[in-house]
Short mmCIF file of C-alpha atoms in Angstrom, two decimals:
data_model
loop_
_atom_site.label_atom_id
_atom_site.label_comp_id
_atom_site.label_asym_id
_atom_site.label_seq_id
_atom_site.Cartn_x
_atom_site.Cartn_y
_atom_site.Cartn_z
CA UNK A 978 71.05 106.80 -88.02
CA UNK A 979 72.64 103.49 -85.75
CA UNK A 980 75.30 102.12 -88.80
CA UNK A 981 75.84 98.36 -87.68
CA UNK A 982 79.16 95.82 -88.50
CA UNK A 983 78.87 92.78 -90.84
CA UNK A 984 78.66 91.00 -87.06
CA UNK A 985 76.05 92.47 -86.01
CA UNK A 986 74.01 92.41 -89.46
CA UNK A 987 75.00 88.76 -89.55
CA UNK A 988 73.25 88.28 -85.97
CA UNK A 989 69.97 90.19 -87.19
CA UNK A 990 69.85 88.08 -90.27
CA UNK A 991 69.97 84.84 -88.15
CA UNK A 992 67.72 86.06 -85.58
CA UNK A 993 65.08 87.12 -87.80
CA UNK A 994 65.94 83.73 -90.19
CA UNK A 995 65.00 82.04 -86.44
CA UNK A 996 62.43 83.54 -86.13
CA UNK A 997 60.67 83.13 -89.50
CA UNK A 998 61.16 79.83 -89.69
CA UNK A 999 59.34 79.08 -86.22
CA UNK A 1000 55.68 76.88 -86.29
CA UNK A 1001 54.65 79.04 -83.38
CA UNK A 1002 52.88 82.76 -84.25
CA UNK A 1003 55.20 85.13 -83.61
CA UNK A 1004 54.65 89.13 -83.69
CA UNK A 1005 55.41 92.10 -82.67
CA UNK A 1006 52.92 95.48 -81.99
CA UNK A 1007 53.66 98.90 -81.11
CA UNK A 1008 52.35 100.29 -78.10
CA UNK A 1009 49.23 101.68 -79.67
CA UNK A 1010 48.71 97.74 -80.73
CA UNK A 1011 49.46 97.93 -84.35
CA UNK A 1012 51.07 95.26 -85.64
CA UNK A 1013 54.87 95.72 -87.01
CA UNK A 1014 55.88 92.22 -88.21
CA UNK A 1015 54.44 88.98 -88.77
CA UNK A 1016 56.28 85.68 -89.11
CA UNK A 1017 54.87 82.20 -91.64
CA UNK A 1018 53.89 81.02 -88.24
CA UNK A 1019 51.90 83.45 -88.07
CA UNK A 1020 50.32 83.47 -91.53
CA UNK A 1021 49.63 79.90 -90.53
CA UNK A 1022 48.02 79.97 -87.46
CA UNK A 1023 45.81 82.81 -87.88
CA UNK A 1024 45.40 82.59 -92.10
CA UNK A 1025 46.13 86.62 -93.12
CA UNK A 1026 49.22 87.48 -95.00
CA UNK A 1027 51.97 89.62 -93.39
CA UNK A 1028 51.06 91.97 -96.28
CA UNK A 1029 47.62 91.61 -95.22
CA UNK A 1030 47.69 92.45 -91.03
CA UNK A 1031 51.04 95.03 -90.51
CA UNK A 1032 49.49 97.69 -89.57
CA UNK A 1033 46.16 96.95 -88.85
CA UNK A 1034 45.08 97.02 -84.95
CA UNK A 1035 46.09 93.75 -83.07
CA UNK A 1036 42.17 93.67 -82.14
CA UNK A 1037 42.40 92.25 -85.77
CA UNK A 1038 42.27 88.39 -84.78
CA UNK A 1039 40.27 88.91 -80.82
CA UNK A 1040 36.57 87.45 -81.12
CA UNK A 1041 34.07 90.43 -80.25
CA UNK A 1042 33.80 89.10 -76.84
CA UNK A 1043 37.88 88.98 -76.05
CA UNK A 1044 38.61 92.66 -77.57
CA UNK A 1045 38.29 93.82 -73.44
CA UNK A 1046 41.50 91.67 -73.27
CA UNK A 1047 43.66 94.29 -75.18
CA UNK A 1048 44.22 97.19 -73.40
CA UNK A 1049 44.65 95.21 -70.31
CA UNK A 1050 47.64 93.52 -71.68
CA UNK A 1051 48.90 96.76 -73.69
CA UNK A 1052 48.97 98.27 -69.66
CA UNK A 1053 50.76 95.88 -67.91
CA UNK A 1054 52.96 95.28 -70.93
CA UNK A 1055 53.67 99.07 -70.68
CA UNK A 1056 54.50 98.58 -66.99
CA UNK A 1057 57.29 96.26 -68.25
CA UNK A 1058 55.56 93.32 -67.28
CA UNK A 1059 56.01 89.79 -69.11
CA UNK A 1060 52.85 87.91 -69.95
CA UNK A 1061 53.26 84.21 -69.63
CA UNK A 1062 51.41 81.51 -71.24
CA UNK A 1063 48.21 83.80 -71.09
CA UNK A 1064 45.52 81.29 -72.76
CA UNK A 1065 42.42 83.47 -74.37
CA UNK A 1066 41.07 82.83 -77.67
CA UNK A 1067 41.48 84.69 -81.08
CA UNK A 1068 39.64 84.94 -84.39
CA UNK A 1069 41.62 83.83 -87.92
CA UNK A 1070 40.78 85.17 -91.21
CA UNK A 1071 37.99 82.89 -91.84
CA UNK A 1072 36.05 83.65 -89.13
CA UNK A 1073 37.25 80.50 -87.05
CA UNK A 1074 38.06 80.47 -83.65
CA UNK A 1075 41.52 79.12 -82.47
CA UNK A 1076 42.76 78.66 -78.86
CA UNK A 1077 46.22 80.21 -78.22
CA UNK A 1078 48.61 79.84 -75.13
CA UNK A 1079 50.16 83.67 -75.59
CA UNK A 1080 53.53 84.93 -74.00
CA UNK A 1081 53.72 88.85 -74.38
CA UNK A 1082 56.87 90.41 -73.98
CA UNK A 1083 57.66 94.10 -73.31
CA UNK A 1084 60.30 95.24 -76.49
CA UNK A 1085 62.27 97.99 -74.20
CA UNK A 1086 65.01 100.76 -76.23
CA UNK A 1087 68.72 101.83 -74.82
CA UNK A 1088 67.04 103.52 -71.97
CA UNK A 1089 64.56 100.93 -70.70
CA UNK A 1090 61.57 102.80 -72.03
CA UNK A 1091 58.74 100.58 -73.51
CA UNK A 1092 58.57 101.14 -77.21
CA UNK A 1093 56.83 98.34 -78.70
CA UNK A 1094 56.02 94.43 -77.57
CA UNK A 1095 56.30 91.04 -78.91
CA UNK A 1096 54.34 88.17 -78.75
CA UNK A 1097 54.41 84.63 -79.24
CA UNK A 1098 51.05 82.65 -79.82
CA UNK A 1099 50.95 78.60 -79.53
CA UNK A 1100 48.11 76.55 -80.98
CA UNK A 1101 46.31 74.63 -78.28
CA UNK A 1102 42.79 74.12 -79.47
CA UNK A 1103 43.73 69.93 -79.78
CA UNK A 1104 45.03 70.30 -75.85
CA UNK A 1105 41.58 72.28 -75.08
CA UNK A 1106 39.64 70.08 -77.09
CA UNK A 1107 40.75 66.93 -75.69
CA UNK A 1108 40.52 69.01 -72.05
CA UNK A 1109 36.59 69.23 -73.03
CA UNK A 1110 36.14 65.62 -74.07
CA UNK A 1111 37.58 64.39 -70.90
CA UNK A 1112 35.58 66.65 -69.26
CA UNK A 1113 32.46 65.54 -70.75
CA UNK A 1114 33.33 61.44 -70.15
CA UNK A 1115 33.98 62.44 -66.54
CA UNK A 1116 30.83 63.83 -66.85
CA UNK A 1117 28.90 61.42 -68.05
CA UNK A 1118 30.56 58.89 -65.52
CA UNK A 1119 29.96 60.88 -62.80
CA UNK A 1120 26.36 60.72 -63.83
CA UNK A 1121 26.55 56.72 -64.26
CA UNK A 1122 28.03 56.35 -60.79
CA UNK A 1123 25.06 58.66 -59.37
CA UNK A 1124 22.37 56.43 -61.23
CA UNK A 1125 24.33 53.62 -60.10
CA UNK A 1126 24.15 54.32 -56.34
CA UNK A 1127 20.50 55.24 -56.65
CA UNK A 1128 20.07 51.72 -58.02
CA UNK A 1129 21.90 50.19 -55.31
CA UNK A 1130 20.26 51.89 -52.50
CA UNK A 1131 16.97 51.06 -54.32
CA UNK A 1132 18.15 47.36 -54.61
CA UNK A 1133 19.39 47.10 -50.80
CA UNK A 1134 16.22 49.02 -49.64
CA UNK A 1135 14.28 45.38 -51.73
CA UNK A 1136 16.32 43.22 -50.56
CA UNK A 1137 16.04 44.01 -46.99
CA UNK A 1138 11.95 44.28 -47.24
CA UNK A 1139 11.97 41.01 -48.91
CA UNK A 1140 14.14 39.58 -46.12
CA UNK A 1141 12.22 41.31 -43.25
CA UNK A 1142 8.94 39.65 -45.19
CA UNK A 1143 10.14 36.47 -44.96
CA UNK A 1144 11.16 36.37 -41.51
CA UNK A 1145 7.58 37.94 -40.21
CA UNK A 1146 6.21 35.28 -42.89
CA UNK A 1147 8.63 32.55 -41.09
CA UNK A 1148 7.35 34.27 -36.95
CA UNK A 1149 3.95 34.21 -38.25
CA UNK A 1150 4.19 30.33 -39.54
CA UNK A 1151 6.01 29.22 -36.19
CA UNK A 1152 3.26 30.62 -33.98
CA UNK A 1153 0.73 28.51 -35.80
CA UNK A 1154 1.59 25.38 -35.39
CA UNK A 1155 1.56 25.03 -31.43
CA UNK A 1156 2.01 21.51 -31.33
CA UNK A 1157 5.67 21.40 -33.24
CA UNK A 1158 8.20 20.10 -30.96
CA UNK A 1159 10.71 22.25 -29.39
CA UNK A 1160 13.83 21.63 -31.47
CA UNK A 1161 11.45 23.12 -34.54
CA UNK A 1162 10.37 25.95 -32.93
CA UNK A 1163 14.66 26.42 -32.07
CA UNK A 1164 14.85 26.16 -35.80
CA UNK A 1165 12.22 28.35 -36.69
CA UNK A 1166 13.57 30.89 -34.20
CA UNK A 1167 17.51 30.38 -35.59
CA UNK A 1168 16.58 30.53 -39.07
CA UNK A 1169 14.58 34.25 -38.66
CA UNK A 1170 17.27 35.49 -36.50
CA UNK A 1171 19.76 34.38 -39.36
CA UNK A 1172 16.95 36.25 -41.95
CA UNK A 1173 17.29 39.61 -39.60
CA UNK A 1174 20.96 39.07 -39.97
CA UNK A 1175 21.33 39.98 -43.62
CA UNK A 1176 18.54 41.95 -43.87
CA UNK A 1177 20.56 44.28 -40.94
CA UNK A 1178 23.13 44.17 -43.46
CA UNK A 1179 21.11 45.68 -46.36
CA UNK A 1180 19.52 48.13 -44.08
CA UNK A 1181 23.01 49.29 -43.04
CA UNK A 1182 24.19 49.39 -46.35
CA UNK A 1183 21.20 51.62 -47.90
CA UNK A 1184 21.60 54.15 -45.14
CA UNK A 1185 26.02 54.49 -45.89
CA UNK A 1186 26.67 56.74 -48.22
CA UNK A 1187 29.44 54.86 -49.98
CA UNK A 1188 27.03 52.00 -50.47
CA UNK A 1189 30.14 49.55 -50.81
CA UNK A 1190 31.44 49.07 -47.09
CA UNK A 1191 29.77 48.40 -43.59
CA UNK A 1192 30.45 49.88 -40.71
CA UNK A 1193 31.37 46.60 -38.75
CA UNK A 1194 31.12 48.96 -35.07
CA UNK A 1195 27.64 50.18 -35.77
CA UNK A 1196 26.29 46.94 -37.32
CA UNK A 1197 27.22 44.66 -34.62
CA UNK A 1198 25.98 46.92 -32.23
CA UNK A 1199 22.40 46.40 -34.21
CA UNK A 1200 22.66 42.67 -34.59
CA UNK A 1201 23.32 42.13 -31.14
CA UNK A 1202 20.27 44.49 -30.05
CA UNK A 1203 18.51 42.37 -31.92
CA UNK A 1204 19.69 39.50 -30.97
CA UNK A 1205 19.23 40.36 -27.15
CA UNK A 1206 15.75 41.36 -27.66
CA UNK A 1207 14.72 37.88 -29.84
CA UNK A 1208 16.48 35.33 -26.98
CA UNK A 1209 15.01 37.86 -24.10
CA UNK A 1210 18.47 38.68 -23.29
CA UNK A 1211 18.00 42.49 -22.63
CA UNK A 1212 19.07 43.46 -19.36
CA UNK A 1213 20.29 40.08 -18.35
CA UNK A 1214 23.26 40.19 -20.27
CA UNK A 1215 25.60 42.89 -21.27
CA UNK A 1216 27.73 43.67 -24.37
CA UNK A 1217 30.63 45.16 -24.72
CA UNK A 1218 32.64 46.41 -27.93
CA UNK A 1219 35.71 48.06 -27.83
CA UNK A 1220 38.40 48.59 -30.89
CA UNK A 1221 39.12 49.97 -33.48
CA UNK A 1222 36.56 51.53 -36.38
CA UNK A 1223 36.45 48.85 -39.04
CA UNK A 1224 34.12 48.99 -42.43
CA UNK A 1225 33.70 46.02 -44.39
CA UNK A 1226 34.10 45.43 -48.10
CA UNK A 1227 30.24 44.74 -49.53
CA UNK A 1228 32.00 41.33 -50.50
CA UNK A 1229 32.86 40.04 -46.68
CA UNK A 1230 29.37 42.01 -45.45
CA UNK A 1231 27.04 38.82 -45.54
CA UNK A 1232 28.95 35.85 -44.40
CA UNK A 1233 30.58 37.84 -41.56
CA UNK A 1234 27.14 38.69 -40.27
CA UNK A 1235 26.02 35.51 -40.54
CA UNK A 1236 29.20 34.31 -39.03
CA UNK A 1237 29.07 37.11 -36.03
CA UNK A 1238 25.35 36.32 -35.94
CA UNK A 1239 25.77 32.66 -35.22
CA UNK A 1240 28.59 33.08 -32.48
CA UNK A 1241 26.94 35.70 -30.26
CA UNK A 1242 23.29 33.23 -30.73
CA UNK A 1243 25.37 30.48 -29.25
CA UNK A 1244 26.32 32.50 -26.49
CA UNK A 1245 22.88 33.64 -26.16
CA UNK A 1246 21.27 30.95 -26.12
CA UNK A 1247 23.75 28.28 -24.24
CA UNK A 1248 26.41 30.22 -22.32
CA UNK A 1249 24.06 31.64 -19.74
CA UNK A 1250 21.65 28.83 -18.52
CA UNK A 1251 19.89 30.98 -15.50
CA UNK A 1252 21.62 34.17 -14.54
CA UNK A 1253 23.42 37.10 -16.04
CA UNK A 1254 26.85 37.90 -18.06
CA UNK A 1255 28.83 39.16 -20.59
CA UNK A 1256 29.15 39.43 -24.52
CA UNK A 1257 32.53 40.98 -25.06
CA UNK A 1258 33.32 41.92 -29.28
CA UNK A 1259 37.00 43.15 -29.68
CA UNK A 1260 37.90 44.59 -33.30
CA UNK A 1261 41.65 45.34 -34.19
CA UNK A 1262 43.23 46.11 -37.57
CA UNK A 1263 46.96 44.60 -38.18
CA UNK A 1264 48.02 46.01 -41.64
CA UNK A 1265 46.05 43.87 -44.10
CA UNK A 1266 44.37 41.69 -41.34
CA UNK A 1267 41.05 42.22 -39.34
CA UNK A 1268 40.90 40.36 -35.96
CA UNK A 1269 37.18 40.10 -34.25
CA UNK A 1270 37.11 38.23 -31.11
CA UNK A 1271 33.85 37.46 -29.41
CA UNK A 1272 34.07 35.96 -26.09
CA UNK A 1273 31.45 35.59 -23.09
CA UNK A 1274 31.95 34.55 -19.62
CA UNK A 1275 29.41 31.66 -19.76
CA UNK A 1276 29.64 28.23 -18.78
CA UNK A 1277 31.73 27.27 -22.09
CA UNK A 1278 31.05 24.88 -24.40
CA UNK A 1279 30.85 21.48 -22.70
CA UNK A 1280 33.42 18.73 -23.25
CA UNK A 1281 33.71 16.68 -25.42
CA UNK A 1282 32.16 19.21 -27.85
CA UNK A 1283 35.00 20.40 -30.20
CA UNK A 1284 34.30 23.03 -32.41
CA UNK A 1285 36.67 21.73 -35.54
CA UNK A 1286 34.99 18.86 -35.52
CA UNK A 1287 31.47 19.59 -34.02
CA UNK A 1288 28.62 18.75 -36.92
CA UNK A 1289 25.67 21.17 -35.53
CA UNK A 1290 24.08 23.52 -37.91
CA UNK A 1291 25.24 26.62 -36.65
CA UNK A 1292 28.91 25.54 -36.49
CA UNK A 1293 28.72 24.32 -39.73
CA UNK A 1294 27.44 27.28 -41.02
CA UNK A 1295 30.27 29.24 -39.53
CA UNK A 1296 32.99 26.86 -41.21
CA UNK A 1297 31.68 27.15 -44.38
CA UNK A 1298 31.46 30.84 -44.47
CA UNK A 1299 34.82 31.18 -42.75
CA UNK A 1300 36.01 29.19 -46.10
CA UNK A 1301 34.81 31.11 -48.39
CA UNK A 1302 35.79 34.76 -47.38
CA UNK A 1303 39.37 33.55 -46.34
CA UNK A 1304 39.08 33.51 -42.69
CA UNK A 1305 40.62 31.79 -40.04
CA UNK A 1306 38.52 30.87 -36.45
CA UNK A 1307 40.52 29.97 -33.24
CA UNK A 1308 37.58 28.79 -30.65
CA UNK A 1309 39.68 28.80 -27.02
CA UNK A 1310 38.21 27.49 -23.93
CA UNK A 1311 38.88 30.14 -21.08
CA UNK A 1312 38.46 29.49 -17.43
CA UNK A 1313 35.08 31.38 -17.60
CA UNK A 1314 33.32 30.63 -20.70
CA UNK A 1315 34.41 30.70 -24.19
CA UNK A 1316 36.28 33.06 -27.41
CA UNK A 1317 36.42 32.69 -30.73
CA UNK A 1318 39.12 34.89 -32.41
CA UNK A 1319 38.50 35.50 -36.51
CA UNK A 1320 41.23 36.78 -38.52
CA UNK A 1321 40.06 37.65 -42.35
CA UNK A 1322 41.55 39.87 -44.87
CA UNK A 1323 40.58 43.31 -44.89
CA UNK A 1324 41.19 44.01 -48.78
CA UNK A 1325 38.41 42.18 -51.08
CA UNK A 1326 39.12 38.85 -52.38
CA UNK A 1327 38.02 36.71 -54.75
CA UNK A 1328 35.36 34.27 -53.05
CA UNK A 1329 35.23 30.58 -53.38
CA UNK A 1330 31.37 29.37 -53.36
CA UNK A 1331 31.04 25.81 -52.10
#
């Protein structure tokens, strides 16, 4: 028999006190997994008395389908191997399931040999519970973002037929009236060409798979191939595009298009009289800033035409819509032909409508 001091009765007393007194479930099994003590935390978490469970098998409180769980720990326990914050599940009295975080520890005598093991069980079914909920809302909003991009593809898909109808409506009107004088038939021909413009941009937009940002390289490729084809510019006059990749917020899409749309049609149709030339479209990012400059090697834009203060439609158009999305046009008169820089924020901003 192992006679101990006051001290070290004193030391078991407090321990043990410690121990008792703790909220988390704390007990202790021989090897063969029957239970030897059972603190109040215990009796709380799992409902049976200490009276009740010492000495019953630990597979006491594990849920039919956890009782494979046991001898798994009891073997690496018996390996001297700690168990940390195992979580698993485990039955109280009442038949309720709880949700534990366990740490199993291996309870080793004088000469290191594994003679029993002790095990502390935290409540977590609140944490797991909470871990479902959020689980199901991120659910559920991953589900509303799905529907939502179906409905926006479905919405851009409308759009664009709707805009494609009204421009063959617009072609189809224009070719009946012969007799209309030629600057209706430019305006018939401007306004379908701006028509095509946004209903690129809706096309463009349905095919992305964010469905929020334009790809500003591949659409201005598109708009100018159309472009070139409706002025019977193909093969008479190149286009270039070199830069950086660039994607548009859905909230600068629109009025840049139109805006890009109306600046390579003025090329188009004034820069190159008789003859060929060049379209060149340079895209750079500068931390927050985009910078698009168009430029062609035309005859320019004839003095005393200013482009701050010129009043045609087109121009007009492009002021306005520079306005509202924020951005700034520098129109430069080059030896050969013309540029017009834009700078505009990259980030979304909060439009002014006129």
């Amino acid at each position: 028999m192992v006679h101990m001091n006051s001290d070290q009765a004193d030391v078991r007393d407090f321990l043990a006190s410690i121990i008792d007194s703790s909220d988390d479930a704390i007990l202790s099994k021989d090897m063969n997994g029957i239970i030897l003590s059972w603190n109040a935390g215990a009796e709380q978490l799992y409902g049976y008395t200490a009276d009740e469970i010492i000495g019953k098998h630990i597979s006491t409180i594990a849920p039919p389908d956890r009782i494979d769980e046991m001898p798994e720990i009891m073997s690496r326990l018996a390996k001297g191997e700690r168990i940390r914050h195992y979580e698993t599940v485990r039955r109280r009295k009442d038949g309720t399931l709880v949700h534990v975080s366990l740490t199993v520890s291996p309870v080793m005598n004088s000469n290191g040999q594994v003679i029993a093991a002790s095990a502390i069980a935290r409540d977590i079914t609140a944490r797991k519970e909470s871990e479902k909920e959020k689980n199901r809302l991120l659910n559920e909003l991953s589900n509303a973002l799905a529907q939502k991009n179906v409905l926006l593809q479905e919405v851009y898909h409308r759009v664009k037929n709707n805009l494609q109808v009204i421009s063959s409506l617009l072609e189809l009107r224009s070719r009946s009236l012969p007799s209309m004088s030629q600057d209706t038939a430019a305006a018939f021909k401007d306004t379908i060409a701006r028509i095509r413009a946004m209903a690129l941009v809706h096309e463009k937009l349905y095919k992305t798979g964010t469905l929020d940002e334009l790809d500003l390289n591949v659409y201005l490729h598109s708009l100018a191939q159309q472009l070139f084809k409706s002025y019977a510019a193909d093969g008479r006059i190149e286009l270039r595009i070199t830069g950086e990749p660039c994607h548009l917020p859905i909230s600068k899409a629109i009025p840049l298009g139109l805006i890009f749309s109306e600046l390579i049609t003025n090329s188009l149709k004034y820069a190159y009289p008789s003859g060929n030339g060049l379209i060149e479209i340079n895209i750079q990012g500068e931390n927050k800033l985009t910078r698009v400059r168009i430029s062609d090697n035309g005859s320019g834009i004839p003095f005393p035409v200013d482009f701050e203060t010129a009043e045609s439609f087109g121009f007009r158009i492009v002021k306005l819509l520079s306005k509202q999305i924020h951005a700034e046009i520098v129109h430069q008169r080059l030896n050969k032909g013309t540029s017009f820089t834009i700078d505009f924020p990259s980030s979304p901003a909060q439009e002014e409508f006129p």
